[in-house]
Tab-separated table of C-alpha atoms and ligand atoms in Angstrom:
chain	number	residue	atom	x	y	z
A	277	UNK	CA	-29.447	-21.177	-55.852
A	278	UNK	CA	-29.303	-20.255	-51.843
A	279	UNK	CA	-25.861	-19.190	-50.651
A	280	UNK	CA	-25.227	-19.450	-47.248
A	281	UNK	CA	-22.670	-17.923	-44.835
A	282	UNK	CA	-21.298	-18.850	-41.413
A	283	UNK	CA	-23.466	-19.100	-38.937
A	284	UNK	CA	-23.609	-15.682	-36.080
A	285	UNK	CA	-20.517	-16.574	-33.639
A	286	UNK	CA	-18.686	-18.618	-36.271
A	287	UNK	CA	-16.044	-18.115	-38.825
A	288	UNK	CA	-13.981	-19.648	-41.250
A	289	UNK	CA	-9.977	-19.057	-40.327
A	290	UNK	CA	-8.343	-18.585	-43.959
A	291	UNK	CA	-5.089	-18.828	-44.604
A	292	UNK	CA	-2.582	-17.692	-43.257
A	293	UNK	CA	-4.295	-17.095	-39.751
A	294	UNK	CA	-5.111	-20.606	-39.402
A	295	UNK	CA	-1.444	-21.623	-39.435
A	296	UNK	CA	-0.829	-19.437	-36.998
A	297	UNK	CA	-3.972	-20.777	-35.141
A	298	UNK	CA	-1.564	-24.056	-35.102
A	299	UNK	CA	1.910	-22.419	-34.495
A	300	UNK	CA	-0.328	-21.162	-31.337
A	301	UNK	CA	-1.495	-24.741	-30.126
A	302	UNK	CA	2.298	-26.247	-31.303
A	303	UNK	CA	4.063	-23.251	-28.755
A	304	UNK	CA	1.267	-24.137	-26.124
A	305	UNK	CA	2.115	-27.672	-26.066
A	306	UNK	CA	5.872	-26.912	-26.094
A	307	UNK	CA	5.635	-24.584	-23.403
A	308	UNK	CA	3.401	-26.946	-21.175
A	309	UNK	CA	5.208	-30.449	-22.496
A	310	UNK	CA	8.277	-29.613	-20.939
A	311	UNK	CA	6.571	-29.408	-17.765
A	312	UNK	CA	5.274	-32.612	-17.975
A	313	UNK	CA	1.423	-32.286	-19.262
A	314	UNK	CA	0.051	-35.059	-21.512
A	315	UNK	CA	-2.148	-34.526	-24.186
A	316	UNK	CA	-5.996	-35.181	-23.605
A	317	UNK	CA	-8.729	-35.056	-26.339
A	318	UNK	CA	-11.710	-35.147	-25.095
A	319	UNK	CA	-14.988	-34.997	-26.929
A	320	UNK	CA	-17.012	-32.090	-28.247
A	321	UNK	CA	-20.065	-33.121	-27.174
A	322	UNK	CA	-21.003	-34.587	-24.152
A	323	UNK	CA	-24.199	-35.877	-21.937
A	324	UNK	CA	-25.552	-32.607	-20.547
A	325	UNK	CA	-24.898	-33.830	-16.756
A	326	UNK	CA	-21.645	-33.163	-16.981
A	327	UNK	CA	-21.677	-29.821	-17.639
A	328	UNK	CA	-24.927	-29.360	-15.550
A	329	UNK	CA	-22.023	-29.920	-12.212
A	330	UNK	CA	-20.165	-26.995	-13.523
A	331	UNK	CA	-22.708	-24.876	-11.384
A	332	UNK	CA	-26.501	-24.184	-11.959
A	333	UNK	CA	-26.168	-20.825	-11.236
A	334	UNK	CA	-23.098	-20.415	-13.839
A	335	UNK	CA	-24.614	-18.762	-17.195
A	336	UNK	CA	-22.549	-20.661	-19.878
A	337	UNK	CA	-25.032	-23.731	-18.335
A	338	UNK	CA	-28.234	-22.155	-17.846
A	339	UNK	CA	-28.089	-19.711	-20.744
A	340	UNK	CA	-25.485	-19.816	-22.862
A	341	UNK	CA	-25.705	-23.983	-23.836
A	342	UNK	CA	-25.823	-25.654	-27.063
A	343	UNK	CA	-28.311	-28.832	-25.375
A	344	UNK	CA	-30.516	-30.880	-27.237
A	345	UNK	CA	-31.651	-34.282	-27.650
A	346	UNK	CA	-29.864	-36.435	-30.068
A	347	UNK	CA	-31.811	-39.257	-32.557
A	348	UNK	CA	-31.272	-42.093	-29.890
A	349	UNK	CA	-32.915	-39.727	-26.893
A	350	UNK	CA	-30.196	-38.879	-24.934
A	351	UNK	CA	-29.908	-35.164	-23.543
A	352	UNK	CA	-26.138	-34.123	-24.707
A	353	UNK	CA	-24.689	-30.462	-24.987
A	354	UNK	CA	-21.686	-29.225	-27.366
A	355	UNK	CA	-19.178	-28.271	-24.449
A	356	UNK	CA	-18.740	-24.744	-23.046
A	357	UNK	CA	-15.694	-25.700	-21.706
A	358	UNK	CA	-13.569	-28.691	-21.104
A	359	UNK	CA	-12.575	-28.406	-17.382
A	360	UNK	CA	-15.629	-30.091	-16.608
A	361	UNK	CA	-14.776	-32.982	-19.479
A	362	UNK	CA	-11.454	-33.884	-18.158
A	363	UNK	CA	-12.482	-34.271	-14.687
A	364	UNK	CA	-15.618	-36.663	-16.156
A	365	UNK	CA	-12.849	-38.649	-18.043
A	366	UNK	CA	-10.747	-38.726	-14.346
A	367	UNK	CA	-13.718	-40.405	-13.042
A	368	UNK	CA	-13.929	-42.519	-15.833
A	369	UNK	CA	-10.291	-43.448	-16.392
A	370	UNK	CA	-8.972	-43.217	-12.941
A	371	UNK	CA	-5.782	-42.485	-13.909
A	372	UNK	CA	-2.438	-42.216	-11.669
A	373	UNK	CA	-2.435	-38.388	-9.537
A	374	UNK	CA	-0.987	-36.439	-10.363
A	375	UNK	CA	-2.588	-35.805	-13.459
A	376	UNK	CA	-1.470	-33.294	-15.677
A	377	UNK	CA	-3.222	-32.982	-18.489
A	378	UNK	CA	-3.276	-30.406	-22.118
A	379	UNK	CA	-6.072	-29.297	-24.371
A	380	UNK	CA	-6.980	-27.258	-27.017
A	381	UNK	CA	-9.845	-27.060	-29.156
A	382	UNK	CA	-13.242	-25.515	-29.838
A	383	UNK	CA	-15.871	-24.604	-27.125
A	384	UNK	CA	-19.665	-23.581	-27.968
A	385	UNK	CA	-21.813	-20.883	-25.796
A	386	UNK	CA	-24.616	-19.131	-27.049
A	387	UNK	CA	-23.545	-15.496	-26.266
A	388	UNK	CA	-23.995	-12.354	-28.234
A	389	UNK	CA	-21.527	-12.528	-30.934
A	390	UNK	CA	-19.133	-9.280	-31.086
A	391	UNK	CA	-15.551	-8.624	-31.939
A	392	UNK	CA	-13.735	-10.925	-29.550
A	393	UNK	CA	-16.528	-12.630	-28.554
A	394	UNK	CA	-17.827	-15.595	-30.526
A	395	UNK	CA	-20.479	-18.095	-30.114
A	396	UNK	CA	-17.629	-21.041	-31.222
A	397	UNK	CA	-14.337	-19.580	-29.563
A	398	UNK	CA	-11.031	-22.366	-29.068
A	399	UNK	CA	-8.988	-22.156	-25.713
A	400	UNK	CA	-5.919	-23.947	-24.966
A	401	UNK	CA	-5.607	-25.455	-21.230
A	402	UNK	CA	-4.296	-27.615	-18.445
A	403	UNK	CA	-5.246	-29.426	-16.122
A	404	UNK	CA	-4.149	-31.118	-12.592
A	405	UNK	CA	-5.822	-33.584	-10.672
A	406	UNK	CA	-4.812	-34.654	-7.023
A	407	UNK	CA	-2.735	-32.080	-5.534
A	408	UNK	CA	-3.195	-29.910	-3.250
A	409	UNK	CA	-0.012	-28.015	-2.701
A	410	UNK	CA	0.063	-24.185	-3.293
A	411	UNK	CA	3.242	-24.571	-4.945
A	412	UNK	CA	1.401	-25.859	-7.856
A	413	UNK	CA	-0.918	-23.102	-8.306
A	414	UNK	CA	2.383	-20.558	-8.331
A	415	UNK	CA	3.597	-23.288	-11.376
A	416	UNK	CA	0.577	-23.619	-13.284
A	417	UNK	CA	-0.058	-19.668	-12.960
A	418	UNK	CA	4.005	-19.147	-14.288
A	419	UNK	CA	3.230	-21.252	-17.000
A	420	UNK	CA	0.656	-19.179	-18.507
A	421	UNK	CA	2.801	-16.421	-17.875
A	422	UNK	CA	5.632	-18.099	-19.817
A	423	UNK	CA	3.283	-18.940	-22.692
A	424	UNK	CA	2.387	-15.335	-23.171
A	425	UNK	CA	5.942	-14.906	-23.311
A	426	UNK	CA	7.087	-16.987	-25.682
A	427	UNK	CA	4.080	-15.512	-27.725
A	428	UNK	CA	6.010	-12.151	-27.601
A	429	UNK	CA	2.712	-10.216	-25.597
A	430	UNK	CA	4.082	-7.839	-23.095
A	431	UNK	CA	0.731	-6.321	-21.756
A	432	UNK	CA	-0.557	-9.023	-19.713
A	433	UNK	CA	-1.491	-8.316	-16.335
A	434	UNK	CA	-2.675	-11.193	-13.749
A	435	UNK	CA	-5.289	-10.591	-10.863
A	436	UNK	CA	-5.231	-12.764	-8.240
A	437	UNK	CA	-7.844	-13.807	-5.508
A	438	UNK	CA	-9.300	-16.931	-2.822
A	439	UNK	CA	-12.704	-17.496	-3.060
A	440	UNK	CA	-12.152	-19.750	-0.330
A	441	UNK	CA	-13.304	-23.209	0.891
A	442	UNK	CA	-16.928	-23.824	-0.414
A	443	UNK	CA	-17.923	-23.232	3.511
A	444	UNK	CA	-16.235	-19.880	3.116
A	445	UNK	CA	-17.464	-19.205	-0.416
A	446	UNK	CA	-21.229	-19.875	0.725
A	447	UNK	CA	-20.654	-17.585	3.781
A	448	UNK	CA	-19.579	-15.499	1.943
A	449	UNK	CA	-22.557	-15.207	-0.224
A	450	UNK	CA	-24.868	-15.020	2.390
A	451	UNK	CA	-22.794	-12.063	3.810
A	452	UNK	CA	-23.165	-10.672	0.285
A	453	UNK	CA	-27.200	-11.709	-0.009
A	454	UNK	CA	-27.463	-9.882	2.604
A	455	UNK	CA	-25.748	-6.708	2.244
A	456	UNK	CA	-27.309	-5.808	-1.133
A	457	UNK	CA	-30.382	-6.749	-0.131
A	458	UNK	CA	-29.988	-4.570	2.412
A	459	UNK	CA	-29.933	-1.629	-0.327
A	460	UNK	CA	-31.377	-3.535	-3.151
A	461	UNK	CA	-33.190	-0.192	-4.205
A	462	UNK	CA	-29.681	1.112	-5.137
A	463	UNK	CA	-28.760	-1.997	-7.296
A	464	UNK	CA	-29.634	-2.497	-10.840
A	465	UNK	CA	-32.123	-4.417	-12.637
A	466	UNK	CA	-29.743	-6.676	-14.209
A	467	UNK	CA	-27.758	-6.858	-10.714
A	468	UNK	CA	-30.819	-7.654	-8.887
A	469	UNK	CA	-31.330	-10.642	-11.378
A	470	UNK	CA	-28.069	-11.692	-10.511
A	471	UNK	CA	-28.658	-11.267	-7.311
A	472	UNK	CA	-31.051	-14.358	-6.948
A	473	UNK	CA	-28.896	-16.651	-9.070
A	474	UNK	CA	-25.525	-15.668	-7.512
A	475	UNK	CA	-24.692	-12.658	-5.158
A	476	UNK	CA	-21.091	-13.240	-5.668
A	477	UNK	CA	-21.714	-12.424	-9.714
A	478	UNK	CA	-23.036	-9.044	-8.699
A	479	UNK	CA	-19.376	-8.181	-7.807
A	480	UNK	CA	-18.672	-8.820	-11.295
A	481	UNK	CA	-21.395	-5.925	-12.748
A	482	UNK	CA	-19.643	-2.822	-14.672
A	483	UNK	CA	-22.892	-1.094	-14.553
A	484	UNK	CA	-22.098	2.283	-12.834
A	485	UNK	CA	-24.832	2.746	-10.377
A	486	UNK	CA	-23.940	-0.661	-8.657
A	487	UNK	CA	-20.466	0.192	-8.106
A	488	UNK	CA	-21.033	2.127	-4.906
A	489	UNK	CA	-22.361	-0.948	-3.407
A	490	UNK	CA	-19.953	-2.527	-4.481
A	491	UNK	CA	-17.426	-0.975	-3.101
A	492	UNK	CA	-19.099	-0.770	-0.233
A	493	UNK	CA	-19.799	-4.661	0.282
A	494	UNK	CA	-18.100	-7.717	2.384
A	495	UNK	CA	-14.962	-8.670	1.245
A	496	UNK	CA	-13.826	-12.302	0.481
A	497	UNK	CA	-10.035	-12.001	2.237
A	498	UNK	CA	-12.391	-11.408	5.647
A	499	UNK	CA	-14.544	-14.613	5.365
A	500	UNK	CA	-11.251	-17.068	4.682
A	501	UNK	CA	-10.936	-19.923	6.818
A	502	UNK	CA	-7.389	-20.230	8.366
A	503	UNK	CA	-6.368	-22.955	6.088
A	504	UNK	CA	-7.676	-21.293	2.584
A	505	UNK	CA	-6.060	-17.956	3.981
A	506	UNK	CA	-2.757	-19.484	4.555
A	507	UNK	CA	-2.757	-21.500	1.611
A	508	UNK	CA	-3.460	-17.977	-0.685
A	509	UNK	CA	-0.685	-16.620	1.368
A	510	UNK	CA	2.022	-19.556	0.124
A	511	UNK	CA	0.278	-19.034	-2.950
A	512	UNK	CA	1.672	-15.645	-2.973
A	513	UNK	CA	5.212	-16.241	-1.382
A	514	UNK	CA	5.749	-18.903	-4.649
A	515	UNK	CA	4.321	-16.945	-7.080
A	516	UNK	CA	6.572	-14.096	-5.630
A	517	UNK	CA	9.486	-16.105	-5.527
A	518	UNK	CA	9.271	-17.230	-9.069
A	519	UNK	CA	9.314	-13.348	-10.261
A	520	UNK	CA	5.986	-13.493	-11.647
A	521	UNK	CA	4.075	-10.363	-11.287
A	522	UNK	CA	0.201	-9.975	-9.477
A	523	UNK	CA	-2.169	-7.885	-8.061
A	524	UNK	CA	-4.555	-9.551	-5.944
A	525	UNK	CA	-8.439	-8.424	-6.906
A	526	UNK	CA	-10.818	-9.512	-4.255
A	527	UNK	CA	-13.567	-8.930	-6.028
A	528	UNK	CA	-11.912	-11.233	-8.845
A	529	UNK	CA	-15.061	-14.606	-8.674
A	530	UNK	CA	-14.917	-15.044	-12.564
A	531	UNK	CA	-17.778	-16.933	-14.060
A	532	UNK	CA	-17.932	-20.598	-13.011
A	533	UNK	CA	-19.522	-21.683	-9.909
A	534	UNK	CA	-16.815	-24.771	-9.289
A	535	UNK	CA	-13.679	-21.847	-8.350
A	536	UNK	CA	-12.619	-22.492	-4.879
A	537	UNK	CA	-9.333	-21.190	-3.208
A	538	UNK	CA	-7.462	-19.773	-6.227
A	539	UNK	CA	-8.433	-17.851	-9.205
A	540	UNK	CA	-6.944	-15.690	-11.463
A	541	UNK	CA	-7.195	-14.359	-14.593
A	542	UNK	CA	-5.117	-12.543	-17.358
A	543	UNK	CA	-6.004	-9.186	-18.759
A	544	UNK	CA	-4.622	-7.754	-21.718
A	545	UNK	CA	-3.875	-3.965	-21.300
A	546	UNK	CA	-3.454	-3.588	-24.995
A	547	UNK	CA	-7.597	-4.627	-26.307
A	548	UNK	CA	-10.256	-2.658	-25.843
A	549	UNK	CA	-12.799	-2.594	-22.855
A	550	UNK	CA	-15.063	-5.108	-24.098
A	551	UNK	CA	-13.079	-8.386	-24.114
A	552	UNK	CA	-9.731	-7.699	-22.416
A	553	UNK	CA	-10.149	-11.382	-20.780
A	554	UNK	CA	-7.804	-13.213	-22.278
A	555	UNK	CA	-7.342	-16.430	-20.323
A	556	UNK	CA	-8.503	-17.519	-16.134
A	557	UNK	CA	-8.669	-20.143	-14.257
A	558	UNK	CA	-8.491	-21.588	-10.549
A	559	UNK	CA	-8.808	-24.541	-8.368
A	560	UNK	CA	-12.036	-26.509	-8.366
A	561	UNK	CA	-11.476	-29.088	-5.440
A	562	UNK	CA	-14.962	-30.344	-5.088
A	563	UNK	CA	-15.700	-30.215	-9.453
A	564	UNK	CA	-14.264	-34.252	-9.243
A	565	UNK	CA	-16.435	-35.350	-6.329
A	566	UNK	CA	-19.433	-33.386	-7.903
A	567	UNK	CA	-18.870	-35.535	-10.782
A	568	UNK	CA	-19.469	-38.956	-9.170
A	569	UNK	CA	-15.609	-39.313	-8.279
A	570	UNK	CA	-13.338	-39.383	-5.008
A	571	UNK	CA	-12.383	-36.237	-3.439
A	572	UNK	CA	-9.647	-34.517	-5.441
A	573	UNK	CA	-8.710	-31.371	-5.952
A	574	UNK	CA	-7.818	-29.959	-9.521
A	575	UNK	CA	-6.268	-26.522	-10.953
A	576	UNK	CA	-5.847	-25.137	-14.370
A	577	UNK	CA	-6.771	-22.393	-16.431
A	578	UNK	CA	-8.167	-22.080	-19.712
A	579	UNK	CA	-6.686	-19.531	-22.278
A	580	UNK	CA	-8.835	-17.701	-25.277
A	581	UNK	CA	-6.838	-18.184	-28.726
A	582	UNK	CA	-8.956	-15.972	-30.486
A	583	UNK	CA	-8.953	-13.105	-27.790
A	584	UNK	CA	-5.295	-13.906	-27.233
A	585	UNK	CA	-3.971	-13.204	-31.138
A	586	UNK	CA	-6.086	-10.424	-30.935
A	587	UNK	CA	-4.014	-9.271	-28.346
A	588	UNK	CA	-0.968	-10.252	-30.676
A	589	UNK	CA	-2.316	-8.427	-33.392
A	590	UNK	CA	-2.604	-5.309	-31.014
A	591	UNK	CA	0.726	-5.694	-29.649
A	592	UNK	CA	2.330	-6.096	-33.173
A	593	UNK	CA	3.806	-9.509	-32.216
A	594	UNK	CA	3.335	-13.419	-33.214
A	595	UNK	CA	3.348	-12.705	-36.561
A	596	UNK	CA	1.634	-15.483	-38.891
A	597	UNK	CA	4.195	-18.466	-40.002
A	598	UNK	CA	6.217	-17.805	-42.886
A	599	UNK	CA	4.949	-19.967	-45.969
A	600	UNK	CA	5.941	-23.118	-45.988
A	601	UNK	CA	6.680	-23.152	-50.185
A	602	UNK	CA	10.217	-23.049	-50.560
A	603	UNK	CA	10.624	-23.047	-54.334
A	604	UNK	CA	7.746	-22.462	-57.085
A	605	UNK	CA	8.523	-24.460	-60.038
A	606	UNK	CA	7.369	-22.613	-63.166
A	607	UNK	CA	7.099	-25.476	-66.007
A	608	UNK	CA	6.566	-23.734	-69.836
A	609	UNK	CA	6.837	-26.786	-71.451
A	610	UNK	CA	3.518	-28.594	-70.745
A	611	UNK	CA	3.624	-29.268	-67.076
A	612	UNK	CA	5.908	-32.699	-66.973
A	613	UNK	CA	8.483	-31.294	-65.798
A	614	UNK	CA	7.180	-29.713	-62.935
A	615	UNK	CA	6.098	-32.884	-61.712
A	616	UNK	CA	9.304	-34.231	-61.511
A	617	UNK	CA	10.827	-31.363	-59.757
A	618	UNK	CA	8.327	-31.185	-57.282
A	619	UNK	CA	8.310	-34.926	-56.800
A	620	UNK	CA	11.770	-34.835	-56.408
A	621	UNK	CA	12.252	-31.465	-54.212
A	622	UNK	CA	9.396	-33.127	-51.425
A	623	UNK	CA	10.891	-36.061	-51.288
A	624	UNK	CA	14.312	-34.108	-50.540
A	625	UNK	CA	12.117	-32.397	-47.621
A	626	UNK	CA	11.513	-29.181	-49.291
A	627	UNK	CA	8.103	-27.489	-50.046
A	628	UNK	CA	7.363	-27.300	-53.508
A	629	UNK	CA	4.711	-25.960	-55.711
A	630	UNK	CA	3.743	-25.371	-59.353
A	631	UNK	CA	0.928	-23.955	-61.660
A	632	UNK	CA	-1.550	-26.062	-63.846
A	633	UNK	CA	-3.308	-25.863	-66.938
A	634	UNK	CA	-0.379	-24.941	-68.635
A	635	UNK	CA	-0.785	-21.786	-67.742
A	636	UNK	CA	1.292	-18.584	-69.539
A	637	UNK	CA	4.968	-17.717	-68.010
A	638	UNK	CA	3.579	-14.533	-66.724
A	639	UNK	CA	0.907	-15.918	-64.699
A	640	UNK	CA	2.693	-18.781	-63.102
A	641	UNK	CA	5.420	-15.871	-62.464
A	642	UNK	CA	2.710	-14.026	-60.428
A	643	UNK	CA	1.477	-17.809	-58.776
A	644	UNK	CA	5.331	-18.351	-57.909
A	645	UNK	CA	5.581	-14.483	-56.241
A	646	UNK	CA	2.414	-15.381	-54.428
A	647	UNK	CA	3.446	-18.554	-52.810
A	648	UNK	CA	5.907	-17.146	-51.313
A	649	UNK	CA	8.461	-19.269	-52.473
A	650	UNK	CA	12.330	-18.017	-52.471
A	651	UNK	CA	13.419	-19.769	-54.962
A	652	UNK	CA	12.045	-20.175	-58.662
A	653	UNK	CA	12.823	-23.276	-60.812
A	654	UNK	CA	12.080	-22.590	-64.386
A	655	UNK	CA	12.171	-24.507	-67.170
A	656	UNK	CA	11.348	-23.642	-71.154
A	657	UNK	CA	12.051	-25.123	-73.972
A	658	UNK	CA	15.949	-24.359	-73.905
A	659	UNK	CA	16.348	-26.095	-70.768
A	660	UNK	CA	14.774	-28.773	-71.338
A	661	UNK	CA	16.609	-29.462	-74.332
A	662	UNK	CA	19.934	-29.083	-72.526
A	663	UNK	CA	18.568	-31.290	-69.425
A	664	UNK	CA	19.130	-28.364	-67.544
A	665	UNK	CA	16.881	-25.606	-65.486
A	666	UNK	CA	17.273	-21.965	-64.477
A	667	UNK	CA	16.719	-21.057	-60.964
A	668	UNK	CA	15.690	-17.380	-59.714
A	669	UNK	CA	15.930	-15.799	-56.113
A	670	UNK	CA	12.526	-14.243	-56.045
A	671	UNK	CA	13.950	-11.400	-53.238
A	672	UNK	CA	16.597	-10.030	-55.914
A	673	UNK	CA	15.522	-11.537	-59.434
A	674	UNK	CA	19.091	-13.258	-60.019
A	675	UNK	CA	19.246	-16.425	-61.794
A	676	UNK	CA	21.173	-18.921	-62.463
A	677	UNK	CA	21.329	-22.112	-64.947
A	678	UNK	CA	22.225	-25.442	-63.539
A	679	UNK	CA	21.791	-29.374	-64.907
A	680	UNK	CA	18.720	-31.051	-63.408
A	681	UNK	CA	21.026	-33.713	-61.997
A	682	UNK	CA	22.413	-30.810	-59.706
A	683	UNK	CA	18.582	-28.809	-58.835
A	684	UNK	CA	18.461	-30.325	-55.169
A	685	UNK	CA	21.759	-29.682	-53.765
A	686	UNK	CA	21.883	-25.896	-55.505
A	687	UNK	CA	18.360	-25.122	-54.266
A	688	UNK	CA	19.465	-26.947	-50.844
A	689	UNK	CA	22.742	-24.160	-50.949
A	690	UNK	CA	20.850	-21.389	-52.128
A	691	UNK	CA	17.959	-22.262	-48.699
A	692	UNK	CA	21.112	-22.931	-46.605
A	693	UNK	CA	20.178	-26.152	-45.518
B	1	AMP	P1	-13.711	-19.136	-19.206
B	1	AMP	O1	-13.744	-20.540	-19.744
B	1	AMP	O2	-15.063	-18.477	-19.228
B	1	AMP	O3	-12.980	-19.026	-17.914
B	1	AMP	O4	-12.883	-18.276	-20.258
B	1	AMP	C1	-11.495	-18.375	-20.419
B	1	AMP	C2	-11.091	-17.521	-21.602
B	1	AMP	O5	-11.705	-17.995	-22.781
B	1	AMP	C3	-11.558	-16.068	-21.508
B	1	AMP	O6	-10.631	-15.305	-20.781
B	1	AMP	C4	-11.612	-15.667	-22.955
B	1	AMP	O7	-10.331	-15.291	-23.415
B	1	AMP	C5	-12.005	-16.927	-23.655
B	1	AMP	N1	-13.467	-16.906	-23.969
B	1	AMP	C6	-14.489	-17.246	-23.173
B	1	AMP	N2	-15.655	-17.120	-23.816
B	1	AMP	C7	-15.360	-16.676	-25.069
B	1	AMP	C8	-16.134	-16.351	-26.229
B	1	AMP	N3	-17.455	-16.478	-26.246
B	1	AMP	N4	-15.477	-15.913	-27.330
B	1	AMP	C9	-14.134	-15.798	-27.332
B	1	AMP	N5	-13.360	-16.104	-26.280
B	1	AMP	C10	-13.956	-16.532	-25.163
């Protein structure tokens, strides 16, 4: 017979890191709840338009896409993202601004699969539609900040830059074109690829012969109109004024074409060179009209759970949830009795567990140890003949015989509950 494995990009998340994968989402939506963002589930797949507007010169869309044609003809793609959904499901919902909206959940791009780099990766995000104000961008920046906070991660720095008004932004890029074209001799291959698609991308090259152009080309905070500049500047001032630390990067353009005014992004200081991204984002105040809708401008930033508990992981912190078995009930008499007790220990809002097959008291021992459990409920023959059954702390081996009308109040002592 054929065995197969996950796919290149994929994996399976065993236990226990895909509890913590949810104790991630659950402190994400705590964290952004209490500000006042609603839930949004949008779908995995969409038609291929949609994320078409996120920029044709963006590489999640022209390389990176998981597009094909479905049985009934239509041209749909497995998203890359899911900025670009929510503002499709603004236009199609027109719903009250502002909207603040939450998400988390898978993403597909084709890229070359390495550690921290995956071909299906999840993000957790938010989202606001219709507002303008910088004070917003300060908030929606501090709440990341807060998140990695609550997450325990300590070595996250935050970049900050404008890209400007699109008028800027395309001045910009000409001002760019033409600077390394200027010395396109001196740029490399890849870079001079880039160049056609997107001079502002070259910034982003880490090859080392480009970086002496680099440094030496235009720079963004010089081609900001008066109102971008001023509104990076109460940007700032807020962001300041809330305690939350920056450095602004103006070569920071990140990799969607939709970014205008601000965009940041969080680095972790702890991974290693190859994926220290661990969450960006920005405003994208023309992605809405792009998309068929009125004129409204949007900001939010999208956050890389896998990258991120890799962080964790290097930082020693956000350890995975403790299990969630309470007692193991180890049942020598044929497996009845277990039953019961779990039945009854559930229902009493405990987690319970037991062996099957009636197996030997040594090996349900070793299930009961594995669980995790604190407490073990045993019963053999003795105790069942007495109507009675001995409970174990697991930590320290003591035990202790009580009457089965009595097992949910001791075992809710012994928990302190
Ligand atoms: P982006 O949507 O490209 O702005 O990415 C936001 C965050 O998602 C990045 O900072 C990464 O942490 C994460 N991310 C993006 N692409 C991948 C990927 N292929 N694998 C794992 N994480 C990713």
């Amino acid at each position: 017979m054929p065995t197969f494995a996950t796919s290149p990009g994929t994996r399976d998340i065993l236990a226990p890191d895909a509890a913590r994968w949810r104790h991630f989402q659950q402190v994400f939506a705590d964290v952004v709840e209490s500000a006042g963002f609603a839930h949004i589930i949008p779908p995995m797949f969409e038609d291929l338009g949609v994320f078409l507007r996120v920029g044709e010169t963006t590489e999640i869309v022209t390389k990176e896409m998981y597009d094909f044609e479905d049985k009934g003809g239509r041209r749909v793609a497995l998203r890359p993202e899911q900025t670009a959904s929510v503002c499709r499901a603004f236009v199609e919902h027109r719903p009250v601004v502002p909207w603040k909206v939450w998400y988390a959940g898978p993403n597909f791009r084709y890229e070359k699969p390495q550690q921290g780099r995956y071909r299906q990766f999840d993000q957790v995000g938010i989202e606001v539609l219709g507002v303008d104000d910088p004070q917003l961008d300060a908030e929606v920046i501090a709440l990341a900040v807060e998140f990695y906070r609550r997450l325990g991660l300590q070595g996250v720095s935050l970049s900050l830059n404008s890209l400007g008004d699109s008028g800027d932004r395309d001045r910009y890029a000409a001002a760019l074109r033409t600077h390394f074209q200027a010395n396109v001799d001196a740029l490399s291959e890849e870079s001079r690829v880039t160049l056609e698609r997107n001079p502002l991308r070259v910034l982003d090259s880490k090859r080392r012969e480009d970086a002496p152009l680099i440094a030496a080309a235009p720079r963004m905070a010089n081609h900001l109109s008066d109102a971008a500049a001023a509104h990076f500047v109460a940007v700032q001032s807020a962001l300041l004024a809330a305690g939350v630390k920056f450095a602004v990067d103006d070569r920071l353009v990140r990799g969607l074409d939709y970014y205008r005014r601000t965009t940041f992004e969080f680095v972790s200081t702890s991974l290693a060179a190859a994926h220290t991204a661990i969450g960006g984002g920005g405003r994208y105040d023309g992605l809405v009209a792009e998309l068929g809708g009125p004129d409204t401008p949007g900001i939010g930033f999208a956050l890389g759970l896998d990258r991120t508990l890799l962080a964790c992981d290097a930082e020693g912190v956000f350890a995975s949830p403790a299990s969630r078995v309470d007692v193991f009930v180890v049942d020598a008499v044929g497996g009845s009795a277990a039953t019961a007790i779990c039945a009854e220990l559930r229902a009493a809002g405990f987690g319970a567990d037991r062996a099957y097959d009636e197996k030997s008291m040594k090996s349900q021992m070793k299930s009961a140890d594995r669980s995790g459990a604190k407490v073990a409920i045993i019963v053999g023959e003795d105790e069942r003949t007495a109507g009675a059954a001995i409970l174990r702390t697991m930590e320290d081996g003591l035990q202790q015989t009580v009457q089965r009308g009595d097992l949910v109040a001791t075992v809710r002592r012994m928990l302190g509950r």
